Amino acid sequence: MKIAIVGASGAVGAEFMDIIAKRNFPYDDIRLFGSARSAGKQFRVGDKACIVEELKDNEAFKNIDIAFVSAGGDVSRNFASTITRYGTLMIDNSSAFRMEPDVPLVVPEVNPSDALQTPRNIIANPNCSTIQMVVTLKALDNISPLERVHVATYQAASGAGAKGMQELEQQTNNYARGLPLEVGAFSSQLLFNVIPQIDVFADDDYTKEELKMTNETVKIMHRDIKVSATCVRVPVMRAHSEAIWVKAQKPISIAEAKRAFETMPGVVVVDNPQERKYPMPLEVAGSDDVFVGRLRNDIAEEGAITYWCVADQVRKGAALNAVQIAECLLQNGGVKRLG
């Protein structure tokens, strides 16, 4: 098994290396790729030292079985043919191919069988905020088909990559030192603020991030679930939080919902509000699971429930989900060996 990481120098690239080593992902050789600026940098993956190669339109991927790609949508679009030309499976973390009808959009806990059909040798990783939400929605959908979902997200600086985390840290340091706060990664100052905009606005005044959650959920769940999202950037380093409201065809009791979450792979329930036990991003950062708490009946809509959901955006929201897709394929014989 020969694998590659494209975008190795970024925040998700670093997480790929850590997860692959910690999960003992099976490979015989690993190669790292990045921009001309990153080429020559050295990283360790487990006990192996790897040098970043410059990503070019050449035959570098000829014998690579799986490429984990997280270098932005433009890079994915421009180099997809280079990566997949000889049969390499490209698991892409960008938004470039998510809504393409011939590219599966996969969360292994929800729709693993979709990953087995890859006519373009590409599998798309969903948006980070979508991933953690649909894992929890699937648990409830197993009880009664869901009809409507409202979600408000509280998304960490990590959603903007390494530069977003660096900017929040720099703003914090500059504030403590009485220096001006520079703004670059976000539309406004993030420190001491929340920004009710992630990505650009569409014609209907929903942002692209919000529409991703709507459209991706429908594609992953294979049903026209109505999803309305409001996505907000908050001054948290990493781990996204979501307040989720759901209405199913039949009422779901809190006891049923809690059992469903407790038995759902990849979900951890932390729900004891009387003892102030509920998921928080400070505690969830660095974890692999999706954490759920604050379960309660919705007092404004009979038969609806609402809950709180937190997950590490860089791990389950990006790198971990991609690695889990590859693991799922290996278990089901869905990877062509090229090396």
Coordinates of C-alpha atoms in Angstrom, one line a residue:
M1 CA 0.0 0.0 0.0
K2 CA 1.5 3.3 -1.1
I3 CA -0.2 6.5 0.0
A4 CA 0.3 10.3 -0.3
I5 CA -0.7 13.4 1.5
V6 CA -1.2 16.5 -0.6
G7 CA -1.1 19.8 1.4
A8 CA 1.2 18.2 4.0
S9 CA 2.3 21.6 5.4
G10 CA -1.2 22.7 6.4
A11 CA -3.1 22.2 9.5
V12 CA -5.1 19.2 8.1
G13 CA -1.9 17.8 6.5
A14 CA -0.3 17.7 9.9
E15 CA -3.4 16.0 11.3
F16 CA -3.3 13.4 8.5
M17 CA 0.3 12.5 9.5
D18 CA -0.6 12.2 13.2
I19 CA -3.8 10.1 12.6
I20 CA -2.2 7.8 10.1
A21 CA 0.6 7.0 12.6
K22 CA -1.7 6.7 15.7
R23 CA -4.3 4.5 13.9
N24 CA -1.6 2.3 12.4
F25 CA -3.0 2.9 9.0
P26 CA -1.5 0.1 6.8
Y27 CA 1.1 1.5 4.3
D28 CA 4.4 0.5 2.9
D29 CA 5.4 3.9 1.6
I30 CA 4.2 7.4 2.1
R31 CA 5.0 10.6 0.1
L32 CA 4.2 14.2 0.9
F33 CA 3.3 16.9 -1.6
G34 CA 2.9 20.6 -1.3
S35 CA 3.5 23.9 -3.0
A36 CA 6.8 25.2 -4.3
R37 CA 7.1 27.1 -1.0
S38 CA 6.7 24.0 1.1
A39 CA 8.9 21.7 -1.1
G40 CA 12.0 20.5 0.8
K41 CA 10.4 20.7 4.3
Q42 CA 10.8 17.6 6.4
F43 CA 8.1 15.9 8.5
R44 CA 8.0 12.7 10.5
V45 CA 5.2 10.2 9.9
G46 CA 5.5 7.6 12.7
D47 CA 9.2 6.6 12.6
K48 CA 9.7 7.7 8.9
A49 CA 11.2 11.0 7.9
C50 CA 9.6 12.4 4.8
I51 CA 10.5 15.3 2.5
V52 CA 7.8 17.4 0.9
E53 CA 7.8 17.2 -2.9
E54 CA 6.5 20.0 -5.1
L55 CA 3.1 19.1 -6.6
K56 CA 3.4 19.2 -10.3
D57 CA 1.6 17.8 -13.4
N58 CA 3.8 14.7 -13.8
E59 CA 3.8 11.0 -13.1
A60 CA 4.5 11.1 -9.4
F61 CA 1.2 9.4 -8.5
K62 CA 1.6 6.5 -11.0
N63 CA 2.1 3.9 -8.2
I64 CA 0.2 5.6 -5.4
D65 CA -2.9 3.8 -4.2
I66 CA -4.5 6.5 -2.1
A67 CA -3.9 10.3 -2.0
F68 CA -5.3 12.3 0.9
V69 CA -5.7 15.8 -0.5
S70 CA -6.2 18.9 1.6
A71 CA -4.7 21.9 -0.3
G72 CA -7.8 23.9 -1.2
G73 CA -10.4 23.8 -3.9
D74 CA -8.2 25.3 -6.7
V75 CA -5.4 22.8 -6.2
S76 CA -7.9 19.9 -6.1
R77 CA -9.5 21.0 -9.3
N78 CA -6.2 21.8 -11.1
F79 CA -4.5 18.5 -10.1
A80 CA -7.3 16.0 -9.9
S81 CA -6.4 14.6 -13.3
T82 CA -2.7 14.4 -12.3
I83 CA -3.5 12.5 -9.1
T84 CA -6.1 10.1 -10.5
R85 CA -4.7 9.6 -14.0
Y86 CA -3.3 6.1 -13.3
G87 CA -6.0 4.9 -10.9
T88 CA -5.0 6.6 -7.6
L89 CA -8.0 7.1 -5.4
M90 CA -8.2 10.7 -4.4
I91 CA -9.9 11.4 -1.1
D92 CA -10.4 15.2 -1.3
N93 CA -11.0 17.5 1.7
S94 CA -12.0 20.6 -0.4
S95 CA -15.4 21.7 -1.7
A96 CA -14.3 21.2 -5.3
F97 CA -16.2 18.0 -6.0
R98 CA -18.7 17.5 -3.2
M99 CA -21.8 18.2 -5.2
E100 CA -20.7 16.5 -8.4
P101 CA -23.2 13.7 -9.1
D102 CA -20.5 11.2 -10.0
V103 CA -18.4 11.8 -6.9
P104 CA -19.5 10.2 -3.6
L105 CA -19.7 12.4 -0.6
V106 CA -19.0 10.1 2.4
V107 CA -19.2 10.0 6.2
P108 CA -18.4 6.4 7.1
E109 CA -20.8 6.2 10.0
V110 CA -23.7 7.4 7.7
N111 CA -23.3 6.2 4.1
P112 CA -20.2 3.9 3.8
S113 CA -21.5 2.0 0.8
D114 CA -21.4 5.2 -1.3
A115 CA -17.6 5.1 -1.2
L116 CA -17.6 1.9 -3.2
Q117 CA -18.7 3.7 -6.4
T118 CA -15.9 6.0 -7.6
P119 CA -16.2 6.4 -11.4
R120 CA -13.7 9.3 -11.3
N121 CA -11.4 7.8 -8.6
I122 CA -12.5 10.7 -6.3
I123 CA -14.3 10.6 -3.0
A124 CA -15.2 13.9 -1.4
N125 CA -14.9 14.7 2.3
P126 CA -17.9 16.7 3.4
N127 CA -17.7 20.2 5.0
C128 CA -16.5 20.0 8.6
S129 CA -19.7 21.4 10.1
T130 CA -21.8 18.9 8.0
I131 CA -19.8 15.9 9.1
Q132 CA -20.4 16.2 12.8
M133 CA -24.0 17.1 12.3
V134 CA -24.9 14.2 10.0
V135 CA -23.3 11.6 12.3
T136 CA -25.8 12.7 15.0
L137 CA -28.7 13.0 12.5
K138 CA -28.2 9.5 11.4
A139 CA -28.6 8.2 14.9
L140 CA -32.0 9.9 15.1
D141 CA -33.0 9.1 11.6
N142 CA -32.7 5.4 12.5
I143 CA -35.6 5.9 14.9
S144 CA -37.8 7.9 12.7
P145 CA -37.1 9.6 9.3
L146 CA -36.1 13.2 9.9
E147 CA -38.1 16.0 8.1
R148 CA -36.6 19.3 9.3
V149 CA -33.4 20.5 10.9
H150 CA -32.3 23.9 12.1
V151 CA -28.7 24.4 13.2
A152 CA -26.7 27.3 14.5
T153 CA -22.9 26.7 14.3
Y154 CA -20.2 28.1 16.5
Q155 CA -17.1 27.5 14.4
A156 CA -13.6 27.7 15.6
A157 CA -10.6 29.5 14.0
S158 CA -9.3 26.2 12.8
G159 CA -12.0 26.2 10.1
A160 CA -9.9 28.8 8.3
G161 CA -6.8 26.5 8.6
A162 CA -3.4 27.2 10.1
K163 CA -3.6 30.9 9.2
G164 CA -6.9 31.3 11.1
M165 CA -5.5 29.8 14.3
Q166 CA -2.3 31.8 13.9
E167 CA -4.4 35.0 13.5
L168 CA -6.4 34.4 16.7
E169 CA -3.3 33.6 18.6
Q170 CA -1.5 36.7 17.3
Q171 CA -4.5 38.9 18.1
T172 CA -4.5 37.6 21.7
N173 CA -0.8 38.2 22.0
N174 CA -1.0 41.7 20.5
Y175 CA -3.9 42.6 22.8
A176 CA -2.0 41.5 25.9
R177 CA 1.0 43.7 24.8
G178 CA -1.1 46.7 23.8
L179 CA -0.3 46.4 20.1
P180 CA -2.7 46.8 17.1
L181 CA -4.7 43.8 16.1
E182 CA -4.3 42.7 12.5
V183 CA -7.1 41.2 10.5
G184 CA -6.5 39.0 7.5
A185 CA -7.8 35.5 7.7
F186 CA -11.4 36.7 8.7
S187 CA -13.7 39.5 7.6
S188 CA -13.4 41.2 11.0
Q189 CA -11.5 41.0 14.2
L190 CA -12.2 37.6 15.8
L191 CA -10.8 38.2 19.3
F192 CA -13.6 39.3 21.7
N193 CA -16.1 38.9 18.8
V194 CA -18.3 36.6 16.9
I195 CA -18.7 36.9 13.1
P196 CA -22.1 35.8 11.6
Q197 CA -20.5 35.1 8.2
I198 CA -18.5 32.1 7.0
D199 CA -17.7 32.2 3.3
V200 CA -19.4 34.5 0.9
F201 CA -23.1 35.4 0.6
A202 CA -25.3 33.8 -2.1
D203 CA -28.2 35.6 -3.7
D204 CA -30.6 34.5 -1.0
D205 CA -28.4 36.0 1.7
Y206 CA -27.4 32.6 3.0
T207 CA -23.6 32.0 3.0
K208 CA -22.0 29.3 1.0
E209 CA -21.1 27.6 4.3
E210 CA -24.7 27.5 5.3
L211 CA -25.8 26.2 1.9
K212 CA -23.2 23.5 2.1
M213 CA -24.8 22.1 5.2
T214 CA -28.2 22.1 3.5
N215 CA -27.1 20.5 0.2
E216 CA -24.5 18.1 1.6
T217 CA -26.9 16.7 4.2
V218 CA -29.4 15.9 1.5
K219 CA -26.8 14.1 -0.7
I220 CA -25.3 12.1 2.3
M221 CA -28.6 11.1 3.7
H222 CA -30.2 10.4 0.3
R223 CA -33.4 12.2 1.3
D224 CA -34.8 15.7 1.0
I225 CA -34.4 16.7 4.6
K226 CA -35.1 20.4 5.0
V227 CA -32.0 22.0 6.6
S228 CA -31.7 25.7 7.6
A229 CA -28.3 26.8 9.0
T230 CA -26.7 29.9 10.5
C231 CA -22.9 29.6 10.6
V232 CA -20.9 31.8 13.0
R233 CA -17.2 32.1 13.6
V234 CA -16.3 32.3 17.3
P235 CA -12.9 33.0 19.0
V236 CA -12.2 29.3 19.8
M237 CA -9.0 27.8 18.6
R238 CA -10.3 24.4 17.4
A239 CA -13.5 22.2 17.7
H240 CA -16.8 23.4 16.2
S241 CA -20.0 23.5 18.3
E242 CA -23.5 23.3 17.0
A243 CA -27.0 23.9 18.4
I244 CA -29.3 21.5 16.5
W245 CA -33.1 21.3 16.4
V246 CA -34.8 18.3 14.7
K247 CA -38.3 17.3 13.8
A248 CA -39.0 13.7 12.6
Q249 CA -42.0 12.1 11.1
K250 CA -42.9 10.6 14.5
P251 CA -41.9 12.2 17.8
I252 CA -38.6 11.0 19.3
S253 CA -38.4 11.0 23.1
I254 CA -35.4 12.2 24.9
A255 CA -34.8 8.7 26.2
E256 CA -34.9 7.3 22.7
A257 CA -32.6 9.9 21.4
K258 CA -30.1 9.4 24.2
R259 CA -30.0 5.6 23.6
A260 CA -29.6 6.2 19.9
F261 CA -26.6 8.5 20.5
E262 CA -25.1 6.2 23.0
T263 CA -25.1 3.3 20.5
M264 CA -24.0 5.3 17.5
P265 CA -20.4 4.6 16.5
G266 CA -18.3 7.7 16.9
V267 CA -20.7 9.5 19.2
V268 CA -20.1 10.2 23.0
V269 CA -22.9 11.5 25.2
V270 CA -22.0 14.0 27.9
D271 CA -25.3 15.1 29.3
N272 CA -25.7 15.9 32.9
P273 CA -26.6 19.6 33.1
Q274 CA -27.3 19.5 36.8
E275 CA -23.6 18.8 37.3
R276 CA -22.6 21.1 34.5
K277 CA -21.5 18.2 32.3
Y278 CA -21.9 19.0 28.6
P279 CA -19.5 19.1 25.7
M280 CA -17.2 22.1 25.3
P281 CA -14.7 22.8 22.6
L282 CA -11.9 23.4 25.1
E283 CA -12.3 19.8 26.3
V284 CA -13.1 18.2 23.0
A285 CA -10.2 19.6 21.0
G286 CA -7.9 16.7 20.0
S287 CA -10.6 14.1 20.3
D288 CA -11.8 11.8 17.5
D289 CA -15.5 11.5 18.5
V290 CA -18.6 13.7 18.1
F291 CA -19.8 14.7 21.5
V292 CA -23.5 15.4 22.3
G293 CA -25.2 16.9 25.3
R294 CA -28.0 19.3 26.4
L295 CA -30.7 17.0 25.1
R296 CA -34.2 18.4 25.7
N297 CA -37.7 18.6 24.2
D298 CA -38.3 21.7 22.2
I299 CA -40.8 23.9 24.0
A300 CA -41.7 25.8 20.8
E301 CA -42.6 22.8 18.7
E302 CA -44.3 19.7 20.0
G303 CA -42.5 16.5 19.0
A304 CA -39.2 18.2 18.2
I305 CA -36.0 17.9 20.2
T306 CA -32.9 20.0 20.4
Y307 CA -29.3 19.2 21.5
W308 CA -25.7 20.5 21.5
C309 CA -23.0 18.9 19.4
V310 CA -19.2 19.5 19.5
A311 CA -16.3 17.9 17.5
D312 CA -12.8 18.7 16.6
Q313 CA -12.9 20.3 13.2
V314 CA -9.4 19.4 12.1
R315 CA -9.8 15.7 13.1
K316 CA -13.4 14.3 12.6
G317 CA -14.3 17.4 10.6
A318 CA -11.4 16.8 8.1
A319 CA -8.5 14.4 8.4
L320 CA -10.0 11.6 10.5
N321 CA -13.1 11.3 8.3
A322 CA -10.9 10.9 5.2
V323 CA -8.7 8.3 6.9
Q324 CA -11.9 6.5 8.1
I325 CA -13.1 6.4 4.5
A326 CA -9.9 4.7 3.4
E327 CA -10.1 2.3 6.3
C328 CA -13.7 1.4 5.3
L329 CA -12.6 0.8 1.7
L330 CA -9.7 -1.4 2.7
Q331 CA -12.1 -3.5 4.8
N332 CA -14.4 -3.9 1.9
G333 CA -11.9 -4.4 -0.9
G334 CA -12.6 -1.0 -2.5
V335 CA -9.0 0.0 -3.1
K336 CA -7.2 -0.9 -6.3
R337 CA -3.6 -1.8 -5.6
L338 CA -1.3 0.0 -8.0
G339 CA 2.2 -0.2 -6.5

